[in-house]
Each structure stands twice: as structure tokens, then as C-alpha cells.
């Protein structure tokens, strides 16, 4: 059993309980512990208020204090400690900004999304399971705590979380829970795109994504998500775990349109990856020589090329052409990358200035063109990357 993180965090629970308050492990860590899965982080819930937690521990960070969360740092480890709370006043199907702190564990567990996520565990590994979460875990079932329609009415994100957990855990969804999702999915249009993207990214990366993605389509969830609602998402298939970036690139490659990615509020790094993926998806199938591949390996991020090669089957399933495996494969790409004479333009032994004085020509758009020709010649090993060799090559090969 993976108890290392719990053991490490135990002194925190003891410190809080020694002061007369209650404190428990809760949420994903307890669920994963019961399932025998790897535990990646620990959430702690307590009857102590944020102010009380701050007075108990010497090193605290008030990261989400208004929602009841204080980060406590003990021996360089950071723990999120959240005060028991009940939620009320859901506005527009989103979680409220107002929270009410309570002193009762039951109330805190009752506001949690699914029975498997509503189990608390004390420092002696004693479980507090008021909603039959353990039984549902045994049956591999995702079920809302309480009435599904009401819980999704309060916070529509829970419907996407449900599909995300189905993908990650390979669980079934309880019939009443699924039924409520089929009735209320349109409410996800009120959610912030950031919250949806966080869950969608996890959903796409889950082992059981084929089933969850099918359910996303069946429930017409994409009709209510910015950007995606402009595409025929029922033409898209996801059969294996995939990154969000490659997923979006597949959608754009299959159904080209200028609709702005900006709406998804992704990072610049993500947008760049998507753009490169789209270009690669259209470029790689046309490659028929090793020299062409060398240029692609030079021009694009090699990780992204490898990712596309790994996902041939998904591309085919989405009616996208794939590269010729005899020329474009993991080995050929790795080998070419290893032998690339240069990795960026700045490493070329000549620049615009060298060319202007060698050819005694004034500056102009020709420089960019000639530099690119030289760059291609270096990459495809037609000329060595030294100034004298390059200038000789220019004299013989370049018409200006
Ligand atoms: P993971 O393993 O991905 O971290 P998790 O179950 O811990 O899964 P989190 O998003 O970290 O998921 O949330 C921690 C806990 O907070 C959940 O287990 C659940 O009890 C509660 N929770 C999170 N989001 C919601 C929500 N929208 N509605 C109700 N409870 C929620
Ligand atoms: Mg968690």
C-alpha cells in the first residue's frame, strides 16, 4: 500500500487534533488509497478555521483563504488544509464565491461531488464514509453525493469531472447520475473555459478516454463549450489517451477554419504546439525523401513530431493522412536529430552581413531567401557549415 505521503503528513493531523480540532485526509488521495492506486497529492480537511490553522503552524501561506484553504509548509513540503465548509447560493450553475465554514465533518463531505471523493480518513487510517463511497469504489461506480440533478444544477462542472474520472479510473457512471447529465449538460455553457479545459485535459489523458470521449459526444457536451461548438465534433474520434494540444490540432486539421483559438485561453506555449501540430499533420504525409525529413526535424520541435508518429492510429481514425512509416518513424527521426549539423539559424557560419560584403550587394529581401537556401543546404549536408565553403557554394549554386 502506498502510504508514504500519508505517513509524511500524519504529524500535521496530529498537531491539529492535539489542539482539540478535527483533521482528516480527504478527496482523491483517500479514494486512490482505497483503490490501491498511486497517491499524487494529499488534501486535508479540518474543523479549525483558517485563522486557527494560521495560529497553530509557524509557516503558512494564505493561498485560498477566503475559500477556507491555507497552505502549511512543514519540512519543505506544502500541504493544502481546507476548513470544513458547506456551500450555498449557487449562482448560474457555478460554485459560489461565498462559503460557510462549519464544524461538522458530515456537512463537509456532503457538499463533495461524488461518493468516492467524499470519504475522510483520520491519522489512524480510520475511514469516515457516510455515503457508501467504498461500496461504489468496489462496484467501480461514479455516483453523485445526493440527488444528481440538484448537484449538477449547483455546479455544472461536476458533469465534466464525472467523465474525467470515468476516463482516469475506468469506472461506470451510475444510471441516475448519467441520466441527470443527459438532461443538464447544456448548463456547462455557464462555466469558465479555464475550469473546463483543466478537466478536459485530464479526460483526454485518461486510460479509458475512448469511452468517456464517446460519452462527451453522446451527451453533446462540445455544443456548449467555446470554440468546439463551431466544429462537427461527432466526426472526431479519440481512441487512445492524447494531449489536449494534439486533440485540438486534429480537430483543426480535419475541419480547417479560422476560428480563434484565443477563446480557449491557453498559454502561448500551448498555442504554439497546436499550430506546429497542425502544420506537421499536413506536412508529414507528403514526405518522400530523407532530405525532406531532415528539414522538418530541423524546423519543428522533435518532441511534437514523435508524438504525431506515436498517434498514427488516431490520425487515421479521424480520416487524416499519415506519414509513410518506412521514411518517417521514431528511429529515422531520432537518428536525423542526432546528426543535425546545426539546430538554429544563429549557428550558421554566415549571416546577412557576410553575404552583403561577399556579393557587394545592398540589403534587401534577397538576404532572407539566400539564407534559407544556405540553411537547407547545410541541413541536407550539401555544404559544410564553414564560411569559406558556404561562400563557394553560394557562388556556384545561388542565382541572385
Ligand atoms: P485528483 O486525483 O485528480 O486530484 P481529486 O478527487 O483529488 O482528484 P480535486 O479536483 O483535486 O480532485 O478535488 C479534491 C476534492 O474536492 C474532490 O475529491 C472532491 O471531494 C472535492 N471537489 C473538487 N471539485 C468539486 C466540485 N466541483 N464539487 C464538489 N466537490 C468538489
Ligand atoms: Mg486532488
GROMACS .gro file of C-alpha atoms and ligand atoms in nm:
model
  432
    1UNK     CA    1   0.000   0.000   0.000
    2UNK     CA    2   0.116   0.346  -0.091
    3UNK     CA    3   0.108   0.514   0.250
    4UNK     CA    4   0.426   0.716   0.230
    5UNK     CA    5   0.256   1.051   0.172
    6UNK     CA    6   0.006   0.987   0.450
    7UNK     CA    7   0.285   0.889   0.690
    8UNK     CA    8   0.473   1.203   0.598
    9UNK     CA    9   0.164   1.419   0.656
   10UNK     CA   10   0.050   1.246   0.976
   11UNK     CA   11   0.223   1.494   1.211
   12UNK     CA   12   0.007   1.767   1.060
   13UNK     CA   13  -0.313   1.588   1.154
   14UNK     CA   14  -0.170   1.515   1.499
   15UNK     CA   15  -0.071   1.878   1.553
   16UNK     CA   16  -0.424   1.990   1.466
   17UNK     CA   17  -0.602   1.723   1.670
   18UNK     CA   18  -0.372   1.790   1.970
   19UNK     CA   19  -0.520   2.139   1.973
   20UNK     CA   20  -0.869   1.991   2.005
   21UNK     CA   21  -0.980   2.027   1.642
   22UNK     CA   22  -1.063   1.752   1.393
   23UNK     CA   23  -0.849   1.686   1.085
   24UNK     CA   24  -0.871   1.423   0.811
   25UNK     CA   25  -0.727   1.324   0.480
   26UNK     CA   26  -0.995   1.357   0.214
   27UNK     CA   27  -1.074   1.352  -0.158
   28UNK     CA   28  -0.863   1.194  -0.429
   29UNK     CA   29  -0.587   1.068  -0.200
   30UNK     CA   30  -0.825   0.862   0.014
   31UNK     CA   31  -1.005   0.731  -0.296
   32UNK     CA   32  -0.677   0.632  -0.462
   33UNK     CA   33  -0.554   0.474  -0.138
   34UNK     CA   34  -0.866   0.257  -0.113
   35UNK     CA   35  -0.822   0.156  -0.478
   36UNK     CA   36  -0.453   0.079  -0.431
   37UNK     CA   37  -0.359   0.344  -0.687
   38UNK     CA   38  -0.059   0.575  -0.671
   39UNK     CA   39  -0.127   0.879  -0.450
   40UNK     CA   40   0.000   1.202  -0.602
   41UNK     CA   41  -0.108   1.466  -0.352
   42UNK     CA   42  -0.288   1.494  -0.027
   43UNK     CA   43  -0.576   1.716   0.076
   44UNK     CA   44  -0.655   1.776   0.440
   45UNK     CA   45  -0.988   1.891   0.578
   46UNK     CA   46  -1.031   2.029   0.928
   47UNK     CA   47  -1.278   2.177   1.174
   48UNK     CA   48  -1.027   2.452   1.254
   49UNK     CA   49  -1.091   2.784   1.081
   50UNK     CA   50  -0.823   2.935   0.854
   51UNK     CA   51  -0.726   3.178   1.133
   52UNK     CA   52  -0.693   2.890   1.377
   53UNK     CA   53  -0.473   2.695   1.132
   54UNK     CA   54  -0.256   3.004   1.090
   55UNK     CA   55  -0.212   3.029   1.464
   56UNK     CA   56  -0.121   2.659   1.500
   57UNK     CA   57   0.154   2.643   1.234
   58UNK     CA   58   0.453   2.872   1.205
   59UNK     CA   59   0.490   2.867   0.826
   60UNK     CA   60   0.161   2.920   0.638
   61UNK     CA   61   0.058   3.072   0.306
   62UNK     CA   62  -0.299   3.208   0.280
   63UNK     CA   63  -0.334   3.080  -0.076
   64UNK     CA   64  -0.713   3.050  -0.090
   65UNK     CA   65  -0.803   3.181   0.250
   66UNK     CA   66  -1.143   3.323   0.151
   67UNK     CA   67  -1.242   2.970   0.039
   68UNK     CA   68  -1.101   2.824   0.357
   69UNK     CA   69  -0.770   2.693   0.223
   70UNK     CA   70  -0.439   2.760   0.392
   71UNK     CA   71  -0.112   2.610   0.272
   72UNK     CA   72   0.103   2.481   0.552
   73UNK     CA   73   0.472   2.424   0.490
   74UNK     CA   74   0.637   2.157   0.703
   75UNK     CA   75   0.987   2.036   0.629
   76UNK     CA   76   0.976   2.190   0.280
   77UNK     CA   77   0.653   2.007   0.197
   78UNK     CA   78   0.343   2.202   0.115
   79UNK     CA   79   0.001   2.084   0.235
   80UNK     CA   80  -0.339   2.228   0.148
   81UNK     CA   81  -0.557   2.243   0.455
   82UNK     CA   82  -0.920   2.338   0.399
   83UNK     CA   83  -1.171   2.419   0.669
   84UNK     CA   84  -1.493   2.211   0.675
   85UNK     CA   85  -1.740   2.404   0.476
   86UNK     CA   86  -2.091   2.393   0.346
   87UNK     CA   87  -2.177   2.572   0.028
   88UNK     CA   88  -2.490   2.762  -0.054
   89UNK     CA   89  -2.609   3.022  -0.302
   90UNK     CA   90  -2.507   2.868  -0.629
   91UNK     CA   91  -2.533   3.133  -0.895
   92UNK     CA   92  -2.553   3.050  -1.264
   93UNK     CA   93  -2.463   2.684  -1.211
   94UNK     CA   94  -2.119   2.768  -1.079
   95UNK     CA   95  -1.963   2.718  -0.743
   96UNK     CA   96  -2.033   3.011  -0.515
   97UNK     CA   97  -1.782   3.269  -0.409
   98UNK     CA   98  -1.938   3.265  -0.063
   99UNK     CA   99  -1.858   2.973   0.161
  100UNK     CA  100  -1.977   2.894   0.507
  101UNK     CA  101  -1.737   2.733   0.748
  102UNK     CA  102  -1.885   2.456   0.961
  103UNK     CA  103  -1.758   2.239   1.246
  104UNK     CA  104  -1.914   1.917   1.122
  105UNK     CA  105  -1.733   1.665   0.901
  106UNK     CA  106  -2.062   1.524   0.768
  107UNK     CA  107  -2.162   1.860   0.622
  108UNK     CA  108  -1.825   1.899   0.456
  109UNK     CA  109  -1.842   1.555   0.297
  110UNK     CA  110  -2.199   1.614   0.186
  111UNK     CA  111  -2.102   1.907  -0.037
  112UNK     CA  112  -1.841   1.700  -0.224
  113UNK     CA  113  -1.912   1.580  -0.576
  114UNK     CA  114  -1.905   1.201  -0.586
  115UNK     CA  115  -1.935   0.933  -0.319
  116UNK     CA  116  -1.584   0.803  -0.397
  117UNK     CA  117  -1.448   1.155  -0.330
  118UNK     CA  118  -1.645   1.205  -0.008
  119UNK     CA  119  -1.457   0.968   0.222
  120UNK     CA  120  -1.245   1.106   0.507
  121UNK     CA  121  -0.963   0.922   0.683
  122UNK     CA  122  -0.802   1.010   1.016
  123UNK     CA  123  -0.438   0.964   1.118
  124UNK     CA  124  -0.512   0.608   1.231
  125UNK     CA  125  -0.641   0.514   0.884
  126UNK     CA  126  -0.997   0.502   1.020
  127UNK     CA  127  -1.243   0.582   0.738
  128UNK     CA  128  -1.550   0.807   0.764
  129UNK     CA  129  -1.773   0.707   0.478
  130UNK     CA  130  -2.126   0.843   0.518
  131UNK     CA  131  -2.230   0.798   0.154
  132UNK     CA  132  -2.118   0.443   0.074
  133UNK     CA  133  -1.819   0.557  -0.121
  134UNK     CA  134  -1.628   0.235  -0.050
  135UNK     CA  135  -1.909   0.025  -0.188
  136UNK     CA  136  -1.923   0.238  -0.504
  137UNK     CA  137  -1.548   0.210  -0.543
  138UNK     CA  138  -1.582  -0.167  -0.513
  139UNK     CA  139  -1.854  -0.162  -0.780
  140UNK     CA  140  -1.644   0.083  -0.984
  141UNK     CA  141  -1.928   0.334  -0.995
  142UNK     CA  142  -1.929   0.712  -1.005
  143UNK     CA  143  -2.233   0.840  -0.823
  144UNK     CA  144  -2.315   1.189  -0.700
  145UNK     CA  145  -2.348   1.255  -0.330
  146UNK     CA  146  -2.723   1.310  -0.305
  147UNK     CA  147  -2.959   1.389  -0.589
  148UNK     CA  148  -2.771   1.409  -0.919
  149UNK     CA  149  -2.997   1.671  -1.076
  150UNK     CA  150  -2.955   1.901  -0.777
  151UNK     CA  151  -2.580   1.852  -0.757
  152UNK     CA  152  -2.530   1.927  -1.127
  153UNK     CA  153  -2.772   2.216  -1.102
  154UNK     CA  154  -2.545   2.364  -0.831
  155UNK     CA  155  -2.220   2.318  -1.023
  156UNK     CA  156  -2.226   2.205  -1.384
  157UNK     CA  157  -1.852   2.136  -1.383
  158UNK     CA  158  -1.926   1.817  -1.190
  159UNK     CA  159  -2.064   1.663  -1.511
  160UNK     CA  160  -1.731   1.709  -1.688
  161UNK     CA  161  -1.546   1.593  -1.377
  162UNK     CA  162  -1.762   1.279  -1.382
  163UNK     CA  163  -1.649   1.198  -1.737
  164UNK     CA  164  -1.291   1.288  -1.643
  165UNK     CA  165  -1.297   1.040  -1.354
  166UNK     CA  166  -1.457   0.779  -1.578
  167UNK     CA  167  -1.165   0.822  -1.816
  168UNK     CA  168  -0.898   0.814  -1.545
  169UNK     CA  169  -1.040   0.532  -1.334
  170UNK     CA  170  -1.231   0.320  -1.589
  171UNK     CA  171  -1.545   0.339  -1.375
  172UNK     CA  172  -1.904   0.323  -1.489
  173UNK     CA  173  -2.141   0.610  -1.423
  174UNK     CA  174  -2.444   0.529  -1.207
  175UNK     CA  175  -2.762   0.538  -1.420
  176UNK     CA  176  -2.928   0.823  -1.229
  177UNK     CA  177  -2.608   1.026  -1.245
  178UNK     CA  178  -2.578   0.974  -1.623
  179UNK     CA  179  -2.944   1.046  -1.673
  180UNK     CA  180  -2.908   1.382  -1.496
  181UNK     CA  181  -2.607   1.461  -1.715
  182UNK     CA  182  -2.808   1.395  -2.027
  183UNK     CA  183  -3.070   1.640  -1.902
  184UNK     CA  184  -2.842   1.916  -1.781
  185UNK     CA  185  -2.533   1.918  -1.998
  186UNK     CA  186  -2.625   2.250  -2.156
  187UNK     CA  187  -2.555   2.421  -1.822
  188UNK     CA  188  -2.181   2.382  -1.879
  189UNK     CA  189  -2.206   2.689  -2.102
  190UNK     CA  190  -2.204   2.899  -1.784
  191UNK     CA  191  -1.866   2.768  -1.670
  192UNK     CA  192  -1.538   2.946  -1.718
  193UNK     CA  193  -1.338   2.798  -2.003
  194UNK     CA  194  -1.033   2.754  -1.779
  195UNK     CA  195  -1.217   2.513  -1.548
  196UNK     CA  196  -1.347   2.312  -1.843
  197UNK     CA  197  -1.005   2.293  -2.008
  198UNK     CA  198  -0.847   2.165  -1.684
  199UNK     CA  199  -1.093   1.875  -1.668
  200UNK     CA  200  -1.092   1.810  -2.045
  201UNK     CA  201  -0.712   1.782  -2.042
  202UNK     CA  202  -0.731   1.513  -1.774
  203UNK     CA  203  -1.020   1.339  -1.952
  204UNK     CA  204  -0.824   1.317  -2.278
  205UNK     CA  205  -0.519   1.174  -2.100
  206UNK     CA  206  -0.712   0.901  -1.915
  207UNK     CA  207  -0.673   0.531  -1.995
  208UNK     CA  208  -1.045   0.493  -2.061
  209UNK     CA  209  -1.074   0.800  -2.283
  210UNK     CA  210  -1.237   0.606  -2.569
  211UNK     CA  211  -1.550   0.553  -2.357
  212UNK     CA  212  -1.555   0.897  -2.192
  213UNK     CA  213  -1.499   1.075  -2.521
  214UNK     CA  214  -1.781   0.878  -2.676
  215UNK     CA  215  -1.999   0.993  -2.385
  216UNK     CA  216  -1.890   1.356  -2.435
  217UNK     CA  217  -2.019   1.321  -2.792
  218UNK     CA  218  -2.334   1.134  -2.696
  219UNK     CA  219  -2.416   1.397  -2.434
  220UNK     CA  220  -2.338   1.672  -2.690
  221UNK     CA  221  -2.113   1.840  -2.437
  222UNK     CA  222  -1.898   2.010  -2.702
  223UNK     CA  223  -2.204   2.201  -2.826
  224UNK     CA  224  -2.177   2.408  -2.508
  225UNK     CA  225  -1.801   2.466  -2.498
  226UNK     CA  226  -1.647   2.774  -2.660
  227UNK     CA  227  -1.452   2.708  -2.979
  228UNK     CA  228  -1.550   2.340  -3.001
  229UNK     CA  229  -1.914   2.429  -3.059
  230UNK     CA  230  -1.814   2.556  -3.405
  231UNK     CA  231  -1.695   2.213  -3.519
  232UNK     CA  232  -1.873   1.891  -3.608
  233UNK     CA  233  -1.736   1.713  -3.305
  234UNK     CA  234  -1.923   1.391  -3.382
  235UNK     CA  235  -1.679   1.346  -3.671
  236UNK     CA  236  -1.395   1.328  -3.419
  237UNK     CA  237  -1.287   1.002  -3.257
  238UNK     CA  238  -1.046   0.961  -2.967
  239UNK     CA  239  -0.944   0.600  -2.919
  240UNK     CA  240  -0.635   0.640  -2.701
  241UNK     CA  241  -0.502   0.887  -2.443
  242UNK     CA  242  -0.391   1.208  -2.614
  243UNK     CA  243  -0.269   1.554  -2.513
  244UNK     CA  244  -0.510   1.847  -2.530
  245UNK     CA  245  -0.282   2.017  -2.783
  246UNK     CA  246  -0.276   1.725  -3.026
  247UNK     CA  247  -0.650   1.677  -2.982
  248UNK     CA  248  -0.721   2.038  -3.081
  249UNK     CA  249  -0.477   2.009  -3.372
  250UNK     CA  250  -0.664   1.702  -3.501
  251UNK     CA  251  -0.991   1.893  -3.488
  252UNK     CA  252  -0.837   2.187  -3.677
  253UNK     CA  253  -0.662   1.964  -3.931
  254UNK     CA  254  -0.979   1.771  -4.005
  255UNK     CA  255  -1.203   2.077  -4.022
  256UNK     CA  256  -0.986   2.375  -4.115
  257UNK     CA  257  -1.134   2.706  -4.014
  258UNK     CA  258  -1.004   3.033  -3.887
  259UNK     CA  259  -1.199   3.024  -3.565
  260UNK     CA  260  -0.991   3.180  -3.294
  261UNK     CA  261  -0.809   2.950  -3.056
  262UNK     CA  262  -0.779   3.251  -2.825
  263UNK     CA  263  -1.119   3.174  -2.678
  264UNK     CA  264  -0.971   2.872  -2.502
  265UNK     CA  265  -0.733   3.095  -2.302
  266UNK     CA  266  -0.442   2.857  -2.344
  267UNK     CA  267  -0.081   2.952  -2.279
  268UNK     CA  268   0.139   3.076  -2.564
  269UNK     CA  269   0.336   2.755  -2.539
  270UNK     CA  270   0.019   2.550  -2.590
  271UNK     CA  271  -0.096   2.760  -2.885
  272UNK     CA  272   0.245   2.725  -3.049
  273UNK     CA  273   0.235   2.348  -3.004
  274UNK     CA  274  -0.112   2.330  -3.160
  275UNK     CA  275   0.000   2.537  -3.459
  276UNK     CA  276   0.306   2.318  -3.510
  277UNK     CA  277   0.096   2.002  -3.480
  278UNK     CA  278  -0.148   2.127  -3.745
  279UNK     CA  279   0.138   2.203  -3.985
  280UNK     CA  280   0.303   1.869  -3.912
  281UNK     CA  281  -0.019   1.674  -3.965
  282UNK     CA  282  -0.045   1.821  -4.315
  283UNK     CA  283   0.330   1.815  -4.394
  284UNK     CA  284   0.441   1.470  -4.277
  285UNK     CA  285   0.228   1.263  -4.522
  286UNK     CA  286   0.395   1.445  -4.815
  287UNK     CA  287   0.745   1.349  -4.712
  288UNK     CA  288   0.903   1.103  -4.954
  289UNK     CA  289   1.278   1.163  -4.910
  290UNK     CA  290   1.520   1.170  -4.622
  291UNK     CA  291   1.626   1.525  -4.710
  292UNK     CA  292   1.268   1.647  -4.672
  293UNK     CA  293   1.251   1.479  -4.333
  294UNK     CA  294   1.578   1.642  -4.225
  295UNK     CA  295   1.427   1.984  -4.288
  296UNK     CA  296   1.114   1.901  -4.094
  297UNK     CA  297   1.319   1.772  -3.799
  298UNK     CA  298   1.517   2.096  -3.809
  299UNK     CA  299   1.218   2.327  -3.848
  300UNK     CA  300   0.984   2.171  -3.590
  301UNK     CA  301   1.000   2.063  -3.227
  302UNK     CA  302   1.114   1.699  -3.244
  303UNK     CA  303   0.901   1.600  -2.944
  304UNK     CA  304   0.591   1.702  -3.140
  305UNK     CA  305   0.699   1.501  -3.445
  306UNK     CA  306   0.749   1.193  -3.227
  307UNK     CA  307   0.408   1.248  -3.069
  308UNK     CA  308   0.243   1.253  -3.412
  309UNK     CA  309   0.423   0.935  -3.516
  310UNK     CA  310   0.304   0.771  -3.193
  311UNK     CA  311  -0.053   0.864  -3.270
  312UNK     CA  312  -0.083   0.739  -3.628
  313UNK     CA  313  -0.389   0.534  -3.542
  314UNK     CA  314  -0.581   0.829  -3.403
  315UNK     CA  315  -0.497   1.035  -3.712
  316UNK     CA  316  -0.625   0.756  -3.939
  317UNK     CA  317  -0.937   0.716  -3.728
  318UNK     CA  318  -1.002   1.083  -3.793
  319UNK     CA  319  -0.962   1.049  -4.171
  320UNK     CA  320  -0.628   1.228  -4.170
  321UNK     CA  321  -0.345   1.110  -4.394
  322UNK     CA  322  -0.043   0.969  -4.212
  323UNK     CA  323   0.327   0.966  -4.294
  324UNK     CA  324   0.498   0.682  -4.476
  325UNK     CA  325   0.632   0.465  -4.195
  326UNK     CA  326   0.937   0.350  -4.391
  327UNK     CA  327   1.066   0.706  -4.412
  328UNK     CA  328   0.908   0.875  -4.112
  329UNK     CA  329   0.946   0.667  -3.797
  330UNK     CA  330   1.083   0.706  -3.443
  331UNK     CA  331   1.426   0.571  -3.538
  332UNK     CA  332   1.474   0.783  -3.850
  333UNK     CA  333   1.367   1.098  -3.667
  334UNK     CA  334   1.593   1.027  -3.368
  335UNK     CA  335   1.887   0.949  -3.595
  336UNK     CA  336   1.841   1.264  -3.802
  337UNK     CA  337   1.807   1.474  -3.489
  338UNK     CA  338   2.131   1.330  -3.351
  339UNK     CA  339   2.321   1.413  -3.669
  340UNK     CA  340   2.178   1.759  -3.742
  341UNK     CA  341   2.474   1.983  -3.832
  342UNK     CA  342   2.304   2.288  -3.677
  343UNK     CA  343   1.995   2.339  -3.464
  344UNK     CA  344   1.914   2.701  -3.534
  345UNK     CA  345   1.987   2.977  -3.783
  346UNK     CA  346   2.221   3.160  -3.542
  347UNK     CA  347   2.461   2.866  -3.567
  348UNK     CA  348   2.519   2.924  -3.941
  349UNK     CA  349   2.875   3.031  -4.021
  350UNK     CA  350   2.744   3.322  -4.232
  351UNK     CA  351   2.484   3.592  -4.179
  352UNK     CA  352   2.328   3.873  -4.383
  353UNK     CA  353   2.635   4.093  -4.336
  354UNK     CA  354   2.874   3.823  -4.466
  355UNK     CA  355   2.659   3.780  -4.775
  356UNK     CA  356   2.629   4.153  -4.849
  357UNK     CA  357   3.004   4.211  -4.838
  358UNK     CA  358   3.086   3.891  -5.030
  359UNK     CA  359   2.841   3.972  -5.308
  360UNK     CA  360   2.881   4.352  -5.276
  361UNK     CA  361   2.504   4.389  -5.285
  362UNK     CA  362   2.290   4.621  -5.073
  363UNK     CA  363   2.048   4.486  -4.819
  364UNK     CA  364   1.710   4.360  -4.943
  365UNK     CA  365   1.461   4.076  -4.930
  366UNK     CA  366   1.708   3.855  -5.118
  367UNK     CA  367   1.908   3.806  -4.797
  368UNK     CA  368   1.632   3.615  -4.624
  369UNK     CA  369   1.582   3.393  -4.929
  370UNK     CA  370   1.951   3.314  -4.973
  371UNK     CA  371   1.998   3.247  -4.601
  372UNK     CA  372   1.713   2.995  -4.616
  373UNK     CA  373   1.872   2.825  -4.921
  374UNK     CA  374   2.203   2.800  -4.737
  375UNK     CA  375   2.027   2.674  -4.425
  376UNK     CA  376   1.858   2.396  -4.627
  377UNK     CA  377   2.189   2.306  -4.792
  378UNK     CA  378   2.360   2.276  -4.454
  379UNK     CA  379   2.080   2.064  -4.306
  380UNK     CA  380   2.076   1.828  -4.604
  381UNK     CA  381   2.457   1.802  -4.591
  382UNK     CA  382   2.513   1.963  -4.930
  383UNK     CA  383   2.756   2.210  -4.782
  384UNK     CA  384   2.970   2.215  -4.472
  385UNK     CA  385   2.892   2.483  -4.216
  386UNK     CA  386   3.206   2.691  -4.263
  387UNK     CA  387   3.222   3.042  -4.406
  388UNK     CA  388   3.457   2.962  -4.696
  389UNK     CA  389   3.264   2.651  -4.802
  390UNK     CA  390   2.932   2.830  -4.782
  391UNK     CA  391   3.051   3.127  -4.989
  392UNK     CA  392   3.191   2.891  -5.252
  393UNK     CA  393   2.857   2.710  -5.256
  394UNK     CA  394   2.671   3.040  -5.293
  395UNK     CA  395   2.890   3.137  -5.592
  396UNK     CA  396   2.814   2.806  -5.763
  397UNK     CA  397   2.450   2.750  -5.672
  398UNK     CA  398   2.270   3.070  -5.598
  399UNK     CA  399   2.134   3.296  -5.868
  400UNK     CA  400   2.068   3.643  -5.733
  401LIG     P1  401  -0.719   1.417  -0.843
  401LIG     O1  402  -0.668   1.282  -0.812
  401LIG     O2  403  -0.728   1.442  -0.989
  401LIG     O3  404  -0.655   1.530  -0.767
  401LIG     P2  405  -0.944   1.472  -0.673
  401LIG     O4  406  -1.063   1.390  -0.643
  401LIG     O5  407  -0.848   1.497  -0.561
  401LIG     O6  408  -0.874   1.409  -0.798
  401LIG     P3  409  -0.959   1.757  -0.698
  401LIG     O7  410  -1.001   1.838  -0.814
  401LIG     O8  411  -0.816   1.764  -0.651
  401LIG     O9  412  -0.997   1.608  -0.733
  401LIG    O10  413  -1.056   1.794  -0.577
  401LIG     C1  414  -1.035   1.748  -0.445
  401LIG     C2  415  -1.168   1.710  -0.381
  401LIG    O11  416  -1.251   1.827  -0.368
  401LIG     C3  417  -1.250   1.609  -0.459
  401LIG    O12  418  -1.214   1.476  -0.431
  401LIG     C4  419  -1.392   1.642  -0.410
  401LIG    O13  420  -1.414   1.586  -0.282
  401LIG     C5  421  -1.387   1.793  -0.394
  401LIG     N1  422  -1.429   1.866  -0.515
  401LIG     C6  423  -1.350   1.916  -0.612
  401LIG     N2  424  -1.421   1.981  -0.705
  401LIG     C7  425  -1.550   1.973  -0.666
  401LIG     C8  426  -1.674   2.022  -0.719
  401LIG     N3  427  -1.679   2.089  -0.834
  401LIG     N4  428  -1.787   1.996  -0.649
  401LIG     C9  429  -1.784   1.927  -0.533
  401LIG     N5  430  -1.671   1.879  -0.479
  401LIG    C10  431  -1.555   1.901  -0.543
  402LIG    MG1  432  -0.666   1.621  -0.571
   0.00000   0.00000   0.00000
